[in-house]
Amino acid sequence: MTARRVLDVSGLPPYNISSQSPLFWGQVLMCLIEGSLLCMLIAIYFYLRLGVDVWPGPGVHLPGLTLSSWALIPLAASCIGSYLASEAAKKDSRSGMLLGMGLNLGLAVIFLVLRALDWKSLNFTWESDAHGSIVWTILFLHSYDIVADMLMTAVLIVIVASGRCGPRQRIGVHVDSVLWYFLAGIWIPLYGVVYWAPRLIGASR
């Protein structure tokens, strides 16, 4: 009869606030799942484009580049706040976590305001045609994810500001940055599809 082997893990730390944490990799896998959905939307966009001669349809103005391009600046800068918060969590710096998350949240609000103004300027809706449906779906789902992560960051700010900044809270701050990096990074190809694709592959009118 084979003797049962026992692995002694008593010497391992109870929490690991780094990229080796299981929660960190769980967050990465969640980003992969969400990324797969958004990549499917990109594929649908080009599939729908192949089925029509004019893209976007007659009378539809191309999505503007001004506000959408300016919005990239606070979105990219917000990643600095996420990085500062993540590094502060590793160093157990309460003030650093609050500073980083506050910067991240403030710049995210600016990004959303610019997006809302740009969205309002569109002269088509989700029910206008195939182009309107896919563009609104992309904007809605990405905005939904942005707002969800902003709420998570806001909750973490309240928790840390109240004095609760133990290992569990610090892990939360650390993995929150992973999701924000993903949301900022995935918007680059989505921005190209929504705002530049109709200019590059849209049929002349």
PDB file of N, CA and C in Angstrom, residues 48-152:
ATOM      1  N   LEU A  48     -20.351  42.385 -40.474  1.00  0.00           N
ATOM      2  CA  LEU A  48     -21.481  43.198 -40.923  1.00  0.00           C
ATOM      3  C   LEU A  48     -21.065  44.132 -42.056  1.00  0.00           C
ATOM      4  N   ARG A  49     -19.839  44.630 -41.985  1.00  0.00           N
ATOM      5  CA  ARG A  49     -19.352  45.529 -43.035  1.00  0.00           C
ATOM      6  C   ARG A  49     -19.312  44.824 -44.386  1.00  0.00           C
ATOM      7  N   LEU A  50     -18.957  43.549 -44.401  1.00  0.00           N
ATOM      8  CA  LEU A  50     -18.863  42.797 -45.658  1.00  0.00           C
ATOM      9  C   LEU A  50     -20.222  42.602 -46.318  1.00  0.00           C
ATOM     10  N   GLY A  51     -21.300  42.743 -45.558  1.00  0.00           N
ATOM     11  CA  GLY A  51     -22.624  42.465 -46.100  1.00  0.00           C
ATOM     12  C   GLY A  51     -23.319  43.644 -46.743  1.00  0.00           C
ATOM     13  N   VAL A  52     -22.696  44.817 -46.719  1.00  0.00           N
ATOM     14  CA  VAL A  52     -23.344  46.006 -47.294  1.00  0.00           C
ATOM     15  C   VAL A  52     -22.375  46.726 -48.219  1.00  0.00           C
ATOM     16  N   ASP A  53     -22.937  47.533 -49.107  1.00  0.00           N
ATOM     17  CA  ASP A  53     -22.108  48.295 -50.040  1.00  0.00           C
ATOM     18  C   ASP A  53     -21.651  49.628 -49.460  1.00  0.00           C
ATOM     19  N   VAL A  54     -22.493  50.230 -48.634  1.00  0.00           N
ATOM     20  CA  VAL A  54     -22.181  51.542 -48.050  1.00  0.00           C
ATOM     21  C   VAL A  54     -22.079  51.395 -46.535  1.00  0.00           C
ATOM     22  N   TRP A  55     -20.982  51.888 -45.990  1.00  0.00           N
ATOM     23  CA  TRP A  55     -20.730  51.747 -44.540  1.00  0.00           C
ATOM     24  C   TRP A  55     -20.086  53.011 -44.015  1.00  0.00           C
ATOM     25  N   PRO A  56     -20.695  53.699 -43.079  1.00  0.00           N
ATOM     26  CA  PRO A  56     -22.053  53.543 -42.551  1.00  0.00           C
ATOM     27  C   PRO A  56     -23.103  53.874 -43.611  1.00  0.00           C
ATOM     28  N   GLY A  57     -24.355  53.698 -43.251  1.00  0.00           N
ATOM     29  CA  GLY A  57     -25.433  53.901 -44.199  1.00  0.00           C
ATOM     30  C   GLY A  57     -25.604  55.359 -44.623  1.00  0.00           C
ATOM     31  N   PRO A  58     -26.363  55.607 -45.657  1.00  0.00           N
ATOM     32  CA  PRO A  58     -26.600  56.971 -46.142  1.00  0.00           C
ATOM     33  C   PRO A  58     -27.152  57.868 -45.033  1.00  0.00           C
ATOM     34  N   GLY A  59     -26.617  59.075 -44.953  1.00  0.00           N
ATOM     35  CA  GLY A  59     -27.090  60.043 -43.966  1.00  0.00           C
ATOM     36  C   GLY A  59     -26.432  59.940 -42.610  1.00  0.00           C
ATOM     37  N   VAL A  60     -25.652  58.904 -42.398  1.00  0.00           N
ATOM     38  CA  VAL A  60     -24.985  58.715 -41.111  1.00  0.00           C
ATOM     39  C   VAL A  60     -23.635  59.430 -41.124  1.00  0.00           C
ATOM     40  N   HIS A  61     -23.417  60.300 -40.165  1.00  0.00           N
ATOM     41  CA  HIS A  61     -22.131  60.982 -40.051  1.00  0.00           C
ATOM     42  C   HIS A  61     -21.103  60.049 -39.428  1.00  0.00           C
ATOM     43  N   LEU A  62     -19.872  60.126 -39.880  1.00  0.00           N
ATOM     44  CA  LEU A  62     -18.810  59.323 -39.288  1.00  0.00           C
ATOM     45  C   LEU A  62     -18.579  59.764 -37.846  1.00  0.00           C
ATOM     46  N   PRO A  63     -18.337  58.811 -36.939  1.00  0.00           N
ATOM     47  CA  PRO A  63     -18.051  59.193 -35.546  1.00  0.00           C
ATOM     48  C   PRO A  63     -16.889  60.175 -35.488  1.00  0.00           C
ATOM     49  N   GLY A  64     -17.054  61.246 -34.724  1.00  0.00           N
ATOM     50  CA  GLY A  64     -16.040  62.289 -34.655  1.00  0.00           C
ATOM     51  C   GLY A  64     -14.742  61.833 -34.001  1.00  0.00           C
ATOM     52  N   LEU A  65     -13.648  62.434 -34.424  1.00  0.00           N
ATOM     53  CA  LEU A  65     -12.332  62.065 -33.897  1.00  0.00           C
ATOM     54  C   LEU A  65     -11.853  62.974 -32.770  1.00  0.00           C
ATOM     55  N   THR A  66     -12.401  64.174 -32.679  1.00  0.00           N
ATOM     56  CA  THR A  66     -11.852  65.150 -31.733  1.00  0.00           C
ATOM     57  C   THR A  66     -11.997  64.711 -30.281  1.00  0.00           C
ATOM     58  N   LEU A  67     -13.224  64.567 -29.801  1.00  0.00           N
ATOM     59  CA  LEU A  67     -13.448  64.205 -28.402  1.00  0.00           C
ATOM     60  C   LEU A  67     -12.938  62.810 -28.090  1.00  0.00           C
ATOM     61  N   SER A  68     -13.148  61.884 -29.016  1.00  0.00           N
ATOM     62  CA  SER A  68     -12.713  60.505 -28.777  1.00  0.00           C
ATOM     63  C   SER A  68     -11.198  60.409 -28.666  1.00  0.00           C
ATOM     64  N   SER A  69     -10.480  61.231 -29.430  1.00  0.00           N
ATOM     65  CA  SER A  69      -9.017  61.223 -29.371  1.00  0.00           C
ATOM     66  C   SER A  69      -8.512  61.908 -28.110  1.00  0.00           C
ATOM     67  N   TRP A  70      -9.134  63.029 -27.744  1.00  0.00           N
ATOM     68  CA  TRP A  70      -8.754  63.699 -26.499  1.00  0.00           C
ATOM     69  C   TRP A  70      -9.005  62.800 -25.299  1.00  0.00           C
ATOM     70  N   ALA A  71     -10.035  61.981 -25.370  1.00  0.00           N
ATOM     71  CA  ALA A  71     -10.366  61.092 -24.250  1.00  0.00           C
ATOM     72  C   ALA A  71      -9.287  60.052 -23.991  1.00  0.00           C
ATOM     73  N   LEU A  72      -8.462  59.771 -24.992  1.00  0.00           N
ATOM     74  CA  LEU A  72      -7.388  58.797 -24.808  1.00  0.00           C
ATOM     75  C   LEU A  72      -6.356  59.281 -23.795  1.00  0.00           C
ATOM     76  N   ILE A  73      -6.199  60.594 -23.673  1.00  0.00           N
ATOM     77  CA  ILE A  73      -5.176  61.145 -22.773  1.00  0.00           C
ATOM     78  C   ILE A  73      -5.483  60.832 -21.306  1.00  0.00           C
ATOM     79  N   PRO A  74      -6.672  61.200 -20.775  1.00  0.00           N
ATOM     80  CA  PRO A  74      -6.946  60.840 -19.379  1.00  0.00           C
ATOM     81  C   PRO A  74      -7.039  59.334 -19.154  1.00  0.00           C
ATOM     82  N   LEU A  75      -7.470  58.590 -20.181  1.00  0.00           N
ATOM     83  CA  LEU A  75      -7.547  57.137 -20.028  1.00  0.00           C
ATOM     84  C   LEU A  75      -6.154  56.548 -19.839  1.00  0.00           C
ATOM     85  N   ALA A  76      -5.206  56.985 -20.673  1.00  0.00           N
ATOM     86  CA  ALA A  76      -3.832  56.487 -20.549  1.00  0.00           C
ATOM     87  C   ALA A  76      -3.209  56.949 -19.235  1.00  0.00           C
ATOM     88  N   ALA A  77      -3.442  58.216 -18.872  1.00  0.00           N
ATOM     89  CA  ALA A  77      -2.859  58.754 -17.640  1.00  0.00           C
ATOM     90  C   ALA A  77      -3.428  58.070 -16.407  1.00  0.00           C
ATOM     91  N   SER A  78      -4.672  57.599 -16.481  1.00  0.00           N
ATOM     92  CA  SER A  78      -5.286  56.941 -15.328  1.00  0.00           C
ATOM     93  C   SER A  78      -4.548  55.662 -14.948  1.00  0.00           C
ATOM     94  N   CYS A  79      -3.860  55.062 -15.915  1.00  0.00           N
ATOM     95  CA  CYS A  79      -3.089  53.848 -15.626  1.00  0.00           C
ATOM     96  C   CYS A  79      -1.934  54.151 -14.667  1.00  0.00           C
ATOM     97  N   ILE A  80      -1.456  55.391 -14.684  1.00  0.00           N
ATOM     98  CA  ILE A  80      -0.405  55.780 -13.743  1.00  0.00           C
ATOM     99  C   ILE A  80      -0.942  55.709 -12.317  1.00  0.00           C
ATOM    100  N   GLY A  81      -2.167  56.181 -12.131  1.00  0.00           N
ATOM    101  CA  GLY A  81      -2.793  56.092 -10.818  1.00  0.00           C
ATOM    102  C   GLY A  81      -2.942  54.650 -10.363  1.00  0.00           C
ATOM    103  N   SER A  82      -3.356  53.774 -11.274  1.00  0.00           N
ATOM    104  CA  SER A  82      -3.491  52.350 -10.935  1.00  0.00           C
ATOM    105  C   SER A  82      -2.151  51.755 -10.543  1.00  0.00           C
ATOM    106  N   TYR A  83      -1.109  52.132 -11.272  1.00  0.00           N
ATOM    107  CA  TYR A  83       0.231  51.609 -10.975  1.00  0.00           C
ATOM    108  C   TYR A  83       0.699  52.081  -9.598  1.00  0.00           C
ATOM    109  N   LEU A  84       0.502  53.367  -9.312  1.00  0.00           N
ATOM    110  CA  LEU A  84       0.914  53.904  -8.013  1.00  0.00           C
ATOM    111  C   LEU A  84       0.169  53.217  -6.868  1.00  0.00           C
ATOM    112  N   ALA A  85      -1.128  52.981  -7.066  1.00  0.00           N
ATOM    113  CA  ALA A  85      -1.922  52.306  -6.032  1.00  0.00           C
ATOM    114  C   ALA A  85      -1.449  50.874  -5.833  1.00  0.00           C
ATOM    115  N   SER A  86      -1.154  50.191  -6.937  1.00  0.00           N
ATOM    116  CA  SER A  86      -0.695  48.810  -6.855  1.00  0.00           C
ATOM    117  C   SER A  86       0.647  48.706  -6.121  1.00  0.00           C
ATOM    118  N   GLU A  87       1.577  49.591  -6.477  1.00  0.00           N
ATOM    119  CA  GLU A  87       2.889  49.576  -5.815  1.00  0.00           C
ATOM    120  C   GLU A  87       2.761  49.953  -4.343  1.00  0.00           C
ATOM    121  N   ALA A  88       1.857  50.883  -4.033  1.00  0.00           N
ATOM    122  CA  ALA A  88       1.645  51.266  -2.643  1.00  0.00           C
ATOM    123  C   ALA A  88       1.054  50.115  -1.832  1.00  0.00           C
ATOM    124  N   ALA A  89       0.197  49.318  -2.476  1.00  0.00           N
ATOM    125  CA  ALA A  89      -0.375  48.153  -1.795  1.00  0.00           C
ATOM    126  C   ALA A  89       0.713  47.150  -1.429  1.00  0.00           C
ATOM    127  N   LYS A  90       1.683  46.969  -2.313  1.00  0.00           N
ATOM    128  CA  LYS A  90       2.791  46.052  -2.017  1.00  0.00           C
ATOM    129  C   LYS A  90       3.643  46.551  -0.853  1.00  0.00           C
ATOM    130  N   LYS A  91       3.736  47.883  -0.735  1.00  0.00           N
ATOM    131  CA  LYS A  91       4.574  48.487   0.317  1.00  0.00           C
ATOM    132  C   LYS A  91       3.768  48.811   1.567  1.00  0.00           C
ATOM    133  N   ASP A  92       2.484  48.482   1.567  1.00  0.00           N
ATOM    134  CA  ASP A  92       1.611  48.755   2.699  1.00  0.00           C
ATOM    135  C   ASP A  92       1.569  50.248   3.015  1.00  0.00           C
ATOM    136  N   SER A  93       1.449  51.061   1.972  1.00  0.00           N
ATOM    137  CA  SER A  93       1.373  52.511   2.142  1.00  0.00           C
ATOM    138  C   SER A  93      -0.076  52.952   1.949  1.00  0.00           C
ATOM    139  N   ARG A  94      -0.747  53.284   3.031  1.00  0.00           N
ATOM    140  CA  ARG A  94      -2.159  53.679   2.968  1.00  0.00           C
ATOM    141  C   ARG A  94      -2.328  54.960   2.169  1.00  0.00           C
ATOM    142  N   SER A  95      -1.482  55.945   2.423  1.00  0.00           N
ATOM    143  CA  SER A  95      -1.586  57.213   1.700  1.00  0.00           C
ATOM    144  C   SER A  95      -1.305  57.033   0.213  1.00  0.00           C
ATOM    145  N   GLY A  96      -0.347  56.159  -0.108  1.00  0.00           N
ATOM    146  CA  GLY A  96      -0.034  55.893  -1.507  1.00  0.00           C
ATOM    147  C   GLY A  96      -1.184  55.229  -2.243  1.00  0.00           C
ATOM    148  N   MET A  97      -1.863  54.305  -1.568  1.00  0.00           N
ATOM    149  CA  MET A  97      -3.018  53.645  -2.190  1.00  0.00           C
ATOM    150  C   MET A  97      -4.132  54.652  -2.446  1.00  0.00           C
ATOM    151  N   LEU A  98      -4.390  55.520  -1.471  1.00  0.00           N
ATOM    152  CA  LEU A  98      -5.448  56.517  -1.636  1.00  0.00           C
ATOM    153  C   LEU A  98      -5.105  57.503  -2.746  1.00  0.00           C
ATOM    154  N   LEU A  99      -3.846  57.924  -2.808  1.00  0.00           N
ATOM    155  CA  LEU A  99      -3.420  58.849  -3.853  1.00  0.00           C
ATOM    156  C   LEU A  99      -3.573  58.223  -5.233  1.00  0.00           C
ATOM    157  N   GLY A 100      -3.086  56.994  -5.385  1.00  0.00           N
ATOM    158  CA  GLY A 100      -3.145  56.316  -6.678  1.00  0.00           C
ATOM    159  C   GLY A 100      -4.568  56.056  -7.124  1.00  0.00           C
ATOM    160  N   MET A 101      -5.400  55.540  -6.230  1.00  0.00           N
ATOM    161  CA  MET A 101      -6.781  55.242  -6.599  1.00  0.00           C
ATOM    162  C   MET A 101      -7.566  56.520  -6.849  1.00  0.00           C
ATOM    163  N   GLY A 102      -7.273  57.572  -6.089  1.00  0.00           N
ATOM    164  CA  GLY A 102      -7.947  58.851  -6.319  1.00  0.00           C
ATOM    165  C   GLY A 102      -7.612  59.423  -7.676  1.00  0.00           C
ATOM    166  N   LEU A 103      -6.335  59.342  -8.048  1.00  0.00           N
ATOM    167  CA  LEU A 103      -5.901  59.813  -9.364  1.00  0.00           C
ATOM    168  C   LEU A 103      -6.553  58.998 -10.467  1.00  0.00           C
ATOM    169  N   ASN A 104      -6.568  57.691 -10.283  1.00  0.00           N
ATOM    170  CA  ASN A 104      -7.197  56.792 -11.258  1.00  0.00           C
ATOM    171  C   ASN A 104      -8.672  57.120 -11.435  1.00  0.00           C
ATOM    172  N   LEU A 105      -9.376  57.291 -10.330  1.00  0.00           N
ATOM    173  CA  LEU A 105     -10.813  57.543 -10.386  1.00  0.00           C
ATOM    174  C   LEU A 105     -11.119  58.910 -10.994  1.00  0.00           C
ATOM    175  N   GLY A 106     -10.347  59.924 -10.636  1.00  0.00           N
ATOM    176  CA  GLY A 106     -10.576  61.263 -11.172  1.00  0.00           C
ATOM    177  C   GLY A 106     -10.390  61.327 -12.680  1.00  0.00           C
ATOM    178  N   LEU A 107      -9.319  60.712 -13.169  1.00  0.00           N
ATOM    179  CA  LEU A 107      -9.067  60.711 -14.612  1.00  0.00           C
ATOM    180  C   LEU A 107     -10.091  59.851 -15.356  1.00  0.00           C
ATOM    181  N   ALA A 108     -10.547  58.797 -14.693  1.00  0.00           N
ATOM    182  CA  ALA A 108     -11.586  57.957 -15.310  1.00  0.00           C
ATOM    183  C   ALA A 108     -12.878  58.735 -15.487  1.00  0.00           C
ATOM    184  N   VAL A 109     -13.207  59.584 -14.524  1.00  0.00           N
ATOM    185  CA  VAL A 109     -14.409  60.419 -14.630  1.00  0.00           C
ATOM    186  C   VAL A 109     -14.279  61.366 -15.817  1.00  0.00           C
ATOM    187  N   ILE A 110     -13.104  61.974 -15.987  1.00  0.00           N
ATOM    188  CA  ILE A 110     -12.880  62.869 -17.136  1.00  0.00           C
ATOM    189  C   ILE A 110     -13.052  62.104 -18.444  1.00  0.00           C
ATOM    190  N   PHE A 111     -12.511  60.897 -18.497  1.00  0.00           N
ATOM    191  CA  PHE A 111     -12.658  60.069 -19.697  1.00  0.00           C
ATOM    192  C   PHE A 111     -14.126  59.807 -20.002  1.00  0.00           C
ATOM    193  N   LEU A 112     -14.904  59.462 -18.971  1.00  0.00           N
ATOM    194  CA  LEU A 112     -16.321  59.158 -19.181  1.00  0.00           C
ATOM    195  C   LEU A 112     -17.103  60.392 -19.616  1.00  0.00           C
ATOM    196  N   VAL A 113     -16.761  61.549 -19.081  1.00  0.00           N
ATOM    197  CA  VAL A 113     -17.441  62.788 -19.485  1.00  0.00           C
ATOM    198  C   VAL A 113     -17.198  63.061 -20.963  1.00  0.00           C
ATOM    199  N   LEU A 114     -15.940  62.917 -21.397  1.00  0.00           N
ATOM    200  CA  LEU A 114     -15.617  63.128 -22.814  1.00  0.00           C
ATOM    201  C   LEU A 114     -16.326  62.101 -23.693  1.00  0.00           C
ATOM    202  N   ARG A 115     -16.396  60.870 -23.210  1.00  0.00           N
ATOM    203  CA  ARG A 115     -17.101  59.848 -23.986  1.00  0.00           C
ATOM    204  C   ARG A 115     -18.585  60.179 -24.091  1.00  0.00           C
ATOM    205  N   ALA A 116     -19.186  60.616 -23.003  1.00  0.00           N
ATOM    206  CA  ALA A 116     -20.613  60.944 -23.015  1.00  0.00           C
ATOM    207  C   ALA A 116     -20.901  62.072 -23.998  1.00  0.00           C
ATOM    208  N   LEU A 117     -20.046  63.076 -24.008  1.00  0.00           N
ATOM    209  CA  LEU A 117     -20.234  64.186 -24.953  1.00  0.00           C
ATOM    210  C   LEU A 117     -20.083  63.706 -26.390  1.00  0.00           C
ATOM    211  N   ASP A 118     -19.102  62.828 -26.616  1.00  0.00           N
ATOM    212  CA  ASP A 118     -18.891  62.297 -27.958  1.00  0.00           C
ATOM    213  C   ASP A 118     -20.055  61.409 -28.370  1.00  0.00           C
ATOM    214  N   TRP A 119     -20.520  60.590 -27.457  1.00  0.00           N
ATOM    215  CA  TRP A 119     -21.635  59.679 -27.720  1.00  0.00           C
ATOM    216  C   TRP A 119     -22.888  60.480 -28.078  1.00  0.00           C
ATOM    217  N   LYS A 120     -23.088  61.579 -27.362  1.00  0.00           N
ATOM    218  CA  LYS A 120     -24.266  62.416 -27.597  1.00  0.00           C
ATOM    219  C   LYS A 120     -24.235  63.060 -28.986  1.00  0.00           C
ATOM    220  N   SER A 121     -23.027  63.248 -29.532  1.00  0.00           N
ATOM    221  CA  SER A 121     -22.901  63.910 -30.835  1.00  0.00           C
ATOM    222  C   SER A 121     -23.207  62.981 -32.008  1.00  0.00           C
ATOM    223  N   LEU A 122     -23.292  61.680 -31.767  1.00  0.00           N
ATOM    224  CA  LEU A 122     -23.587  60.737 -32.857  1.00  0.00           C
ATOM    225  C   LEU A 122     -24.991  60.977 -33.388  1.00  0.00           C
ATOM    226  N   ASN A 123     -25.157  60.922 -34.687  1.00  0.00           N
ATOM    227  CA  ASN A 123     -26.489  61.152 -35.277  1.00  0.00           C
ATOM    228  C   ASN A 123     -27.179  59.837 -35.638  1.00  0.00           C
ATOM    229  N   PHE A 124     -26.762  58.756 -34.985  1.00  0.00           N
ATOM    230  CA  PHE A 124     -27.413  57.460 -35.185  1.00  0.00           C
ATOM    231  C   PHE A 124     -27.552  56.777 -33.824  1.00  0.00           C
ATOM    232  N   THR A 125     -28.489  55.836 -33.735  1.00  0.00           N
ATOM    233  CA  THR A 125     -28.731  55.103 -32.491  1.00  0.00           C
ATOM    234  C   THR A 125     -28.502  53.612 -32.733  1.00  0.00           C
ATOM    235  N   TRP A 126     -28.737  52.832 -31.686  1.00  0.00           N
ATOM    236  CA  TRP A 126     -28.530  51.390 -31.789  1.00  0.00           C
ATOM    237  C   TRP A 126     -29.522  50.729 -32.738  1.00  0.00           C
ATOM    238  N   GLU A 127     -30.649  51.394 -33.012  1.00  0.00           N
ATOM    239  CA  GLU A 127     -31.668  50.791 -33.867  1.00  0.00           C
ATOM    240  C   GLU A 127     -31.680  51.383 -35.273  1.00  0.00           C
ATOM    241  N   SER A 128     -30.700  52.236 -35.580  1.00  0.00           N
ATOM    242  CA  SER A 128     -30.674  52.865 -36.910  1.00  0.00           C
ATOM    243  C   SER A 128     -30.427  51.845 -38.011  1.00  0.00           C
ATOM    244  N   ASP A 129     -29.359  51.068 -37.865  1.00  0.00           N
ATOM    245  CA  ASP A 129     -28.987  50.045 -38.849  1.00  0.00           C
ATOM    246  C   ASP A 129     -27.928  49.159 -38.224  1.00  0.00           C
ATOM    247  N   ALA A 130     -27.328  48.280 -39.048  1.00  0.00           N
ATOM    248  CA  ALA A 130     -26.326  47.350 -38.524  1.00  0.00           C
ATOM    249  C   ALA A 130     -25.124  48.105 -37.953  1.00  0.00           C
ATOM    250  N   HIS A 131     -24.705  49.159 -38.646  1.00  0.00           N
ATOM    251  CA  HIS A 131     -23.568  49.948 -38.161  1.00  0.00           C
ATOM    252  C   HIS A 131     -23.880  50.574 -36.801  1.00  0.00           C
ATOM    253  N   GLY A 132     -25.063  51.165 -36.676  1.00  0.00           N
ATOM    254  CA  GLY A 132     -25.442  51.776 -35.411  1.00  0.00           C
ATOM    255  C   GLY A 132     -25.515  50.768 -34.281  1.00  0.00           C
ATOM    256  N   SER A 133     -26.030  49.583 -34.569  1.00  0.00           N
ATOM    257  CA  SER A 133     -26.180  48.554 -33.540  1.00  0.00           C
ATOM    258  C   SER A 133     -24.832  48.104 -32.996  1.00  0.00           C
ATOM    259  N   ILE A 134     -23.889  47.816 -33.882  1.00  0.00           N
ATOM    260  CA  ILE A 134     -22.606  47.294 -33.418  1.00  0.00           C
ATOM    261  C   ILE A 134     -21.781  48.372 -32.733  1.00  0.00           C
ATOM    262  N   VAL A 135     -21.845  49.612 -33.230  1.00  0.00           N
ATOM    263  CA  VAL A 135     -21.093  50.699 -32.594  1.00  0.00           C
ATOM    264  C   VAL A 135     -21.637  50.978 -31.201  1.00  0.00           C
ATOM    265  N   TRP A 136     -22.945  51.041 -31.065  1.00  0.00           N
ATOM    266  CA  TRP A 136     -23.530  51.302 -29.748  1.00  0.00           C
ATOM    267  C   TRP A 136     -23.262  50.145 -28.792  1.00  0.00           C
ATOM    268  N   THR A 137     -23.252  48.922 -29.299  1.00  0.00           N
ATOM    269  CA  THR A 137     -22.961  47.768 -28.440  1.00  0.00           C
ATOM    270  C   THR A 137     -21.539  47.834 -27.913  1.00  0.00           C
ATOM    271  N   ILE A 138     -20.584  48.169 -28.780  1.00  0.00           N
ATOM    272  CA  ILE A 138     -19.188  48.284 -28.353  1.00  0.00           C
ATOM    273  C   ILE A 138     -19.039  49.376 -27.301  1.00  0.00           C
ATOM    274  N   LEU A 139     -19.618  50.545 -27.578  1.00  0.00           N
ATOM    275  CA  LEU A 139     -19.507  51.662 -26.635  1.00  0.00           C
ATOM    276  C   LEU A 139     -20.190  51.338 -25.307  1.00  0.00           C
ATOM    277  N   PHE A 140     -21.361  50.694 -25.372  1.00  0.00           N
ATOM    278  CA  PHE A 140     -22.095  50.387 -24.149  1.00  0.00           C
ATOM    279  C   PHE A 140     -21.336  49.387 -23.278  1.00  0.00           C
ATOM    280  N   LEU A 141     -20.883  48.291 -23.871  1.00  0.00           N
ATOM    281  CA  LEU A 141     -20.229  47.254 -23.071  1.00  0.00           C
ATOM    282  C   LEU A 141     -18.919  47.754 -22.468  1.00  0.00           C
ATOM    283  N   HIS A 142     -18.140  48.505 -23.254  1.00  0.00           N
ATOM    284  CA  HIS A 142     -16.892  49.029 -22.684  1.00  0.00           C
ATOM    285  C   HIS A 142     -17.189  50.044 -21.592  1.00  0.00           C
ATOM    286  N   SER A 143     -18.181  50.898 -21.807  1.00  0.00           N
ATOM    287  CA  SER A 143     -18.552  51.880 -20.781  1.00  0.00           C
ATOM    288  C   SER A 143     -19.077  51.182 -19.526  1.00  0.00           C
ATOM    289  N   TYR A 144     -19.813  50.114 -19.711  1.00  0.00           N
ATOM    290  CA  TYR A 144     -20.349  49.348 -18.577  1.00  0.00           C
ATOM    291  C   TYR A 144     -19.203  48.790 -17.740  1.00  0.00           C
ATOM    292  N   ASP A 145     -18.205  48.228 -18.402  1.00  0.00           N
ATOM    293  CA  ASP A 145     -17.053  47.692 -17.679  1.00  0.00           C
ATOM    294  C   ASP A 145     -16.281  48.804 -16.971  1.00  0.00           C
ATOM    295  N   ILE A 146     -16.140  49.939 -17.627  1.00  0.00           N
ATOM    296  CA  ILE A 146     -15.443  51.074 -17.023  1.00  0.00           C
ATOM    297  C   ILE A 146     -16.156  51.521 -15.747  1.00  0.00           C
ATOM    298  N   VAL A 147     -17.467  51.703 -15.824  1.00  0.00           N
ATOM    299  CA  VAL A 147     -18.240  52.149 -14.664  1.00  0.00           C
ATOM    300  C   VAL A 147     -18.163  51.117 -13.536  1.00  0.00           C
ATOM    301  N   ALA A 148     -18.250  49.819 -13.887  1.00  0.00           N
ATOM    302  CA  ALA A 148     -18.181  48.762 -12.874  1.00  0.00           C
ATOM    303  C   ALA A 148     -16.849  48.808 -12.129  1.00  0.00           C
ATOM    304  N   ASP A 149     -15.754  48.996 -12.862  1.00  0.00           N
ATOM    305  CA  ASP A 149     -14.454  49.047 -12.193  1.00  0.00           C
ATOM    306  C   ASP A 149     -14.286  50.343 -11.404  1.00  0.00           C
ATOM    307  N   MET A 150     -14.864  51.432 -11.888  1.00  0.00           N
ATOM    308  CA  MET A 150     -14.811  52.681 -11.130  1.00  0.00           C
ATOM    309  C   MET A 150     -15.538  52.536  -9.794  1.00  0.00           C
ATOM    310  N   LEU A 151     -16.666  51.838  -9.802  1.00  0.00           N
ATOM    311  CA  LEU A 151     -17.395  51.596  -8.555  1.00  0.00           C
ATOM    312  C   LEU A 151     -16.563  50.746  -7.603  1.00  0.00           C
ATOM    313  N   MET A 152     -15.875  49.750  -8.145  1.00  0.00           N
ATOM    314  CA  MET A 152     -15.007  48.914  -7.322  1.00  0.00           C
ATOM    315  C   MET A 152     -13.891  49.750  -6.712  1.00  0.00           C
TER     316      MET A 152
END
